[in-house]
Amino acid sequence: MIQTPVWPPASVGALQDALARERYVAERPLAVSIYLAAKLRRPLFLEGEAGVGKTEVAKVIAAALGTPLIRLQCYEGLDVSQAVYEWNYSRQLLEIRLLETTADLDRAAASRELFTEAFLIKRPLLRAIEQTGTYPPVLLIDEIDRADEEFEGYLLEFLSDFQVTIPELGTIRAIEPPIVVITSNRTREVHDALKRRCVYSWIPYPDFDKELRIVSSKVPGVSDRLARQVAAFVQELRTVDLYKAAGISETLDWAAALVALDHGTLDADAIGDTLGLLLKNQEDIDSVRGERIQTLLARAFAHAGS
């Protein structure tokens, strides 16, 4: 019998079970934050290093509920036209040219016709408040730390009212506010005013047991032995002073690559051949190669019990 998803979930444990069915391992501190954000109907603000699973939280919530995921990827220079809406000027211009061929052109009516929904390009924030269904959509505002502070100011207003005013059309309000997940890699400090409106949670790098569970559940065909060795090696690798430590996403890519290469166990040659899946900086790769791989591998084997 198929269970109908419930949002907000009945308990923290029920939430963890729902996430686990989508193969997401959520420890209690994170699960409590997600649960409270749902119960209090407030945005969830997730902060942590790149690759620790922040974006995945929004994806698995949407998957668990069977509701759309609407993603706004932030970047420097992001403004209302990219985030909320803009008019399709090229289509409007084409329409103007067609109207000009009409002998009995009513210019006032033509002007009104040009500023209707048919010519409106809806960006993520507008789509999120217009979407209707059994459950509201999940709105993922990804890497807010990459956007400018001016956009943060606009976002404060949006999250307070969940409405958008378009001068030519009026104010559009959400019937049911979206489920909002905001992520930050902390490349800069996000203003406290935004964080205060959210339920905040820091996602750290996983410990060995959690990373092992993630690898075992996410990588098809990985043996228990290889999964343990992979998780242990990455744990040891994160103790090294590197420009950029490997995140969970890199761990999963690396484990999948080892399976694809038919490696049933780790050795120095396999690691050396595939370091580019774990580390994305040449200086980091060079600093790990050679004897350091052997040292880390020995410590990983001891950790994994191999």
CSV table of C-alpha atoms in Angstrom, one decimal:
chain,number,residue,atom,x,y,z
A,1,MET,CA,0.0,0.0,0.0
A,2,ILE,CA,1.4,3.4,-1.0
A,3,GLN,CA,1.7,5.8,1.9
A,4,THR,CA,0.5,9.4,1.3
A,5,PRO,CA,3.2,11.8,2.3
A,6,VAL,CA,2.4,14.2,5.1
A,7,TRP,CA,3.8,17.8,5.3
A,8,PRO,CA,4.5,18.9,7.9
A,9,PRO,CA,5.6,15.4,9.0
A,10,ALA,CA,4.1,13.9,12.2
A,11,SER,CA,7.4,13.8,14.0
A,12,VAL,CA,11.2,14.2,13.6
A,13,GLY,CA,11.4,10.4,13.3
A,14,ALA,CA,8.8,10.3,10.6
A,15,LEU,CA,10.7,13.0,8.7
A,16,GLN,CA,14.0,11.0,9.0
A,17,ASP,CA,12.1,7.9,7.7
A,18,ALA,CA,10.8,10.0,4.7
A,19,LEU,CA,14.2,11.3,3.9
A,20,ALA,CA,15.7,7.8,4.3
A,21,ARG,CA,13.3,6.4,1.7
A,22,GLU,CA,14.8,9.0,-0.7
A,23,ARG,CA,18.3,7.7,0.3
A,24,TYR,CA,19.2,10.8,2.3
A,25,VAL,CA,20.9,10.2,5.6
A,26,ALA,CA,19.8,13.0,8.0
A,27,GLU,CA,21.2,13.0,11.5
A,28,ARG,CA,18.9,14.3,14.2
A,29,PRO,CA,20.2,17.9,14.4
A,30,LEU,CA,19.5,18.5,10.7
A,31,ALA,CA,16.2,16.5,10.9
A,32,VAL,CA,15.0,18.7,13.8
A,33,SER,CA,15.8,21.9,11.8
A,34,ILE,CA,13.9,20.6,8.8
A,35,TYR,CA,11.0,19.6,11.0
A,36,LEU,CA,10.8,22.9,12.8
A,37,ALA,CA,11.0,24.8,9.5
A,38,ALA,CA,8.0,22.8,8.3
A,39,LYS,CA,6.0,23.2,11.5
A,40,LEU,CA,6.7,26.9,11.9
A,41,ARG,CA,6.3,27.5,8.1
A,42,ARG,CA,9.6,29.3,7.9
A,43,PRO,CA,12.4,29.1,5.4
A,44,LEU,CA,15.2,26.6,6.1
A,45,PHE,CA,18.7,28.2,5.9
A,46,LEU,CA,21.5,25.6,5.4
A,47,GLU,CA,25.1,26.5,5.6
A,48,GLY,CA,28.2,24.5,5.2
A,49,GLU,CA,31.1,23.6,2.9
A,50,ALA,CA,30.4,22.9,-0.8
A,51,GLY,CA,29.4,19.3,-1.4
A,52,VAL,CA,28.1,18.3,2.1
A,53,GLY,CA,24.5,17.8,0.9
A,54,LYS,CA,22.7,21.1,1.3
A,55,THR,CA,21.2,21.3,-2.1
A,56,GLU,CA,20.2,17.6,-1.8
A,57,VAL,CA,17.9,18.4,1.1
A,58,ALA,CA,15.6,20.5,-1.1
A,59,LYS,CA,15.7,17.8,-3.8
A,60,VAL,CA,14.7,14.9,-1.4
A,61,ILE,CA,11.9,17.0,0.2
A,62,ALA,CA,10.5,17.6,-3.2
A,63,ALA,CA,10.9,14.0,-4.2
A,64,ALA,CA,9.4,12.7,-0.9
A,65,LEU,CA,6.3,14.9,-1.4
A,66,GLY,CA,6.1,14.4,-5.2
A,67,THR,CA,6.0,18.2,-5.6
A,68,PRO,CA,8.0,20.4,-8.1
A,69,LEU,CA,11.4,21.6,-7.2
A,70,ILE,CA,12.0,25.2,-8.4
A,71,ARG,CA,15.6,26.3,-8.2
A,72,LEU,CA,17.1,29.7,-8.2
A,73,GLN,CA,20.8,29.5,-8.7
A,74,CYS,CA,22.4,32.7,-7.3
A,75,TYR,CA,25.4,34.5,-8.8
A,76,GLU,CA,26.9,37.9,-8.7
A,77,GLY,CA,24.7,40.5,-10.4
A,78,LEU,CA,21.5,38.5,-10.0
A,79,ASP,CA,18.6,40.9,-10.1
A,80,VAL,CA,14.8,40.9,-10.3
A,81,SER,CA,14.7,40.3,-14.1
A,82,GLN,CA,16.5,37.0,-13.6
A,83,ALA,CA,14.9,36.0,-10.3
A,84,VAL,CA,11.3,37.1,-10.6
A,85,TYR,CA,10.1,38.1,-14.1
A,86,GLU,CA,10.8,40.1,-17.2
A,87,TRP,CA,8.9,40.9,-20.3
A,88,ASN,CA,9.6,39.1,-23.6
A,89,TYR,CA,10.8,42.2,-25.5
A,90,SER,CA,11.6,40.4,-28.7
A,91,ARG,CA,8.2,38.8,-28.8
A,92,GLN,CA,6.6,42.1,-28.0
A,93,LEU,CA,8.5,43.8,-30.8
A,94,LEU,CA,7.3,41.2,-33.2
A,95,GLU,CA,3.8,41.7,-32.1
A,96,ILE,CA,4.1,45.4,-32.6
A,97,ARG,CA,5.2,44.9,-36.1
A,98,LEU,CA,2.2,42.7,-36.8
A,99,LEU,CA,-0.1,45.2,-35.2
A,100,GLU,CA,1.3,48.0,-37.4
A,101,THR,CA,0.0,46.1,-40.4
A,102,THR,CA,-3.5,46.4,-39.1
A,103,ALA,CA,-5.4,49.3,-40.7
A,104,ASP,CA,-7.7,49.9,-37.8
A,105,LEU,CA,-5.1,49.8,-35.0
A,106,ASP,CA,-6.3,50.8,-31.6
A,107,ARG,CA,-3.1,51.9,-29.9
A,108,ALA,CA,-4.4,51.9,-26.4
A,109,ALA,CA,-5.8,48.4,-26.7
A,110,ALA,CA,-2.6,47.2,-28.4
A,111,SER,CA,-0.5,48.6,-25.6
A,112,ARG,CA,-2.6,46.7,-23.0
A,113,GLU,CA,-2.4,43.5,-25.1
A,114,LEU,CA,1.4,43.7,-25.1
A,115,PHE,CA,1.6,43.6,-21.3
A,116,THR,CA,-0.3,40.4,-20.6
A,117,GLU,CA,0.8,37.0,-19.3
A,118,ALA,CA,1.3,35.8,-22.8
A,119,PHE,CA,4.4,38.1,-23.0
A,120,LEU,CA,5.6,37.5,-19.4
A,121,ILE,CA,8.7,35.4,-18.8
A,122,LYS,CA,8.2,33.9,-15.3
A,123,ARG,CA,11.4,33.3,-13.3
A,124,PRO,CA,11.8,31.0,-10.3
A,125,LEU,CA,10.4,33.3,-7.5
A,126,LEU,CA,7.2,34.1,-9.5
A,127,ARG,CA,6.8,30.5,-10.5
A,128,ALA,CA,7.1,29.4,-6.9
A,129,ILE,CA,4.2,31.5,-5.6
A,130,GLU,CA,2.0,30.7,-8.6
A,131,GLN,CA,2.5,26.9,-8.5
A,132,THR,CA,-0.5,25.0,-7.1
A,133,GLY,CA,-1.0,21.4,-6.3
A,134,THR,CA,-1.5,18.9,-3.4
A,135,TYR,CA,1.6,20.3,-1.8
A,136,PRO,CA,3.3,23.7,-2.4
A,137,PRO,CA,6.5,23.5,-4.5
A,138,VAL,CA,10.0,23.4,-2.9
A,139,LEU,CA,11.8,26.7,-3.7
A,140,LEU,CA,15.6,26.2,-3.6
A,141,ILE,CA,17.5,29.5,-3.4
A,142,ASP,CA,21.0,28.0,-3.9
A,143,GLU,CA,24.2,29.6,-2.9
A,144,ILE,CA,22.7,32.9,-1.7
A,145,ASP,CA,26.3,34.0,-0.6
A,146,ARG,CA,27.1,34.4,-4.3
A,147,ALA,CA,24.4,37.0,-4.8
A,148,ASP,CA,24.8,40.7,-4.1
A,149,GLU,CA,23.6,42.3,-0.8
A,150,GLU,CA,21.0,44.2,-2.8
A,151,PHE,CA,19.3,41.0,-3.9
A,152,GLU,CA,19.3,39.8,-0.2
A,153,GLY,CA,17.3,43.0,0.5
A,154,TYR,CA,14.7,42.1,-2.1
A,155,LEU,CA,14.6,38.5,-0.8
A,156,LEU,CA,13.7,39.7,2.7
A,157,GLU,CA,10.6,41.4,1.4
A,158,PHE,CA,9.7,38.4,-0.8
A,159,LEU,CA,10.0,36.0,2.1
A,160,SER,CA,7.9,38.2,4.4
A,161,ASP,CA,4.8,38.4,2.1
A,162,PHE,CA,5.3,35.8,-0.7
A,163,GLN,CA,4.0,38.2,-3.2
A,164,VAL,CA,5.2,39.9,-6.4
A,165,THR,CA,4.0,43.2,-7.8
A,166,ILE,CA,4.1,43.6,-11.5
A,167,PRO,CA,3.2,47.2,-12.4
A,168,GLU,CA,1.3,46.3,-15.6
A,169,LEU,CA,-0.6,43.3,-14.0
A,170,GLY,CA,-0.8,44.1,-10.3
A,171,THR,CA,0.1,42.1,-7.2
A,172,ILE,CA,0.4,38.3,-7.4
A,173,ARG,CA,0.2,36.5,-4.0
A,174,ALA,CA,0.9,32.9,-3.1
A,175,ILE,CA,-2.3,30.9,-2.2
A,176,GLU,CA,0.1,28.6,-0.3
A,177,PRO,CA,3.6,29.7,0.4
A,178,PRO,CA,6.3,27.5,-1.1
A,179,ILE,CA,8.6,25.3,1.1
A,180,VAL,CA,11.8,27.4,1.0
A,181,VAL,CA,15.3,26.1,1.3
A,182,ILE,CA,18.2,28.6,1.2
A,183,THR,CA,21.8,27.4,1.0
A,184,SER,CA,25.1,29.1,1.5
A,185,ASN,CA,28.7,28.0,1.1
A,186,ARG,CA,29.8,30.8,3.4
A,187,THR,CA,32.0,32.5,0.8
A,188,ARG,CA,30.8,35.7,2.4
A,189,GLU,CA,28.7,36.4,5.5
A,190,VAL,CA,24.9,36.6,4.8
A,191,HIS,CA,23.1,39.4,6.5
A,192,ASP,CA,21.7,38.5,9.9
A,193,ALA,CA,18.3,40.0,8.9
A,194,LEU,CA,17.9,37.1,6.4
A,195,LYS,CA,19.0,34.4,8.8
A,196,ARG,CA,16.7,35.6,11.5
A,197,ARG,CA,13.7,34.9,9.3
A,198,CYS,CA,14.9,31.3,8.8
A,199,VAL,CA,15.5,28.1,10.8
A,200,TYR,CA,19.3,27.8,10.6
A,201,SER,CA,21.3,24.6,10.4
A,202,TRP,CA,25.0,24.0,9.8
A,203,ILE,CA,25.8,20.9,7.9
A,204,PRO,CA,29.3,19.6,8.7
A,205,TYR,CA,31.4,17.0,6.8
A,206,PRO,CA,30.1,13.6,7.8
A,207,ASP,CA,31.8,11.3,10.2
A,208,PHE,CA,32.9,7.8,9.1
A,209,ASP,CA,29.7,6.0,10.0
A,210,LYS,CA,27.5,8.5,8.2
A,211,GLU,CA,29.7,8.6,5.1
A,212,LEU,CA,29.8,4.9,4.9
A,213,ARG,CA,25.9,4.8,5.0
A,214,ILE,CA,25.8,7.4,2.3
A,215,VAL,CA,28.2,5.5,0.0
A,216,SER,CA,26.5,2.2,0.6
A,217,SER,CA,23.0,3.5,-0.2
A,218,LYS,CA,24.0,5.8,-3.1
A,219,VAL,CA,26.6,3.9,-5.1
A,220,PRO,CA,25.2,0.9,-7.1
A,221,GLY,CA,27.4,-2.2,-7.0
A,222,VAL,CA,29.8,-1.0,-4.3
A,223,SER,CA,30.8,-3.8,-1.9
A,224,ASP,CA,30.8,-3.3,1.8
A,225,ARG,CA,34.6,-3.7,1.9
A,226,LEU,CA,35.2,-1.0,-0.8
A,227,ALA,CA,32.6,1.3,0.8
A,228,ARG,CA,34.3,1.1,4.1
A,229,GLN,CA,37.7,1.7,2.6
A,230,VAL,CA,36.5,4.7,0.5
A,231,ALA,CA,34.8,6.3,3.5
A,232,ALA,CA,37.8,5.8,5.7
A,233,PHE,CA,40.3,7.1,3.1
A,234,VAL,CA,38.2,10.3,2.5
A,235,GLN,CA,38.0,10.8,6.3
A,236,GLU,CA,41.8,10.6,6.5
A,237,LEU,CA,42.2,12.9,3.4
A,238,ARG,CA,40.2,15.6,5.2
A,239,THR,CA,42.8,15.8,7.9
A,240,VAL,CA,45.3,17.0,5.4
A,241,ASP,CA,45.8,20.7,4.9
A,242,LEU,CA,44.3,21.2,1.4
A,243,TYR,CA,43.0,24.1,-0.6
A,244,LYS,CA,39.6,22.3,-0.9
A,245,ALA,CA,38.6,19.2,1.0
A,246,ALA,CA,36.5,16.5,-0.7
A,247,GLY,CA,32.8,16.8,-0.1
A,248,ILE,CA,30.2,14.0,-0.1
A,249,SER,CA,29.5,14.5,-3.8
A,250,GLU,CA,33.2,13.9,-4.6
A,251,THR,CA,33.2,10.8,-2.4
A,252,LEU,CA,30.2,9.4,-4.3
A,253,ASP,CA,31.8,10.2,-7.7
A,254,TRP,CA,35.0,8.5,-6.6
A,255,ALA,CA,33.3,5.4,-5.3
A,256,ALA,CA,31.3,5.1,-8.5
A,257,ALA,CA,34.5,5.5,-10.6
A,258,LEU,CA,36.2,2.7,-8.6
A,259,VAL,CA,33.2,0.4,-9.1
A,260,ALA,CA,33.3,1.3,-12.9
A,261,LEU,CA,37.0,0.3,-13.0
A,262,ASP,CA,36.2,-3.0,-11.2
A,263,HIS,CA,38.2,-2.2,-8.1
A,264,GLY,CA,37.1,-4.4,-5.3
A,265,THR,CA,39.6,-2.9,-2.9
A,266,LEU,CA,41.7,0.2,-2.6
A,267,ASP,CA,45.4,0.4,-3.4
A,268,ALA,CA,47.9,3.2,-4.1
A,269,ASP,CA,47.6,2.8,-7.9
A,270,ALA,CA,43.8,2.9,-7.9
A,271,ILE,CA,43.9,6.1,-5.8
A,272,GLY,CA,46.6,7.7,-7.9
A,273,ASP,CA,44.6,7.0,-11.1
A,274,THR,CA,41.4,8.5,-9.7
A,275,LEU,CA,42.5,11.4,-7.5
A,276,GLY,CA,41.0,13.9,-9.9
A,277,LEU,CA,37.5,12.6,-8.8
A,278,LEU,CA,38.3,13.5,-5.2
A,279,LEU,CA,40.4,16.7,-5.5
A,280,LYS,CA,39.7,19.5,-7.9
A,281,ASN,CA,42.9,21.5,-7.4
A,282,GLN,CA,46.2,20.4,-9.0
A,283,GLU,CA,48.3,21.6,-6.1
A,284,ASP,CA,46.2,19.5,-3.7
A,285,ILE,CA,46.6,16.5,-6.0
A,286,ASP,CA,50.4,17.0,-6.2
A,287,SER,CA,50.7,17.4,-2.4
A,288,VAL,CA,48.9,14.0,-1.8
A,289,ARG,CA,50.7,11.9,-4.4
A,290,GLY,CA,53.6,9.5,-3.6
A,291,GLU,CA,54.4,8.4,-0.1
A,292,ARG,CA,51.5,10.4,1.4
A,293,ILE,CA,49.0,8.2,-0.4
A,294,GLN,CA,50.6,5.1,1.2
A,295,THR,CA,50.4,6.8,4.7
A,296,LEU,CA,46.8,7.8,4.3
A,297,LEU,CA,45.9,4.4,2.9
A,298,ALA,CA,47.5,2.6,5.8
A,299,ARG,CA,45.6,4.8,8.3
A,300,ALA,CA,42.4,4.3,6.3
A,301,PHE,CA,42.8,0.5,6.4
A,302,ALA,CA,43.3,0.6,10.1
A,303,HIS,CA,40.2,2.8,10.5
A,304,ALA,CA,38.1,0.6,8.2
A,305,GLY,CA,39.2,-2.6,9.8
A,306,SER,CA,40.5,-3.9,6.4
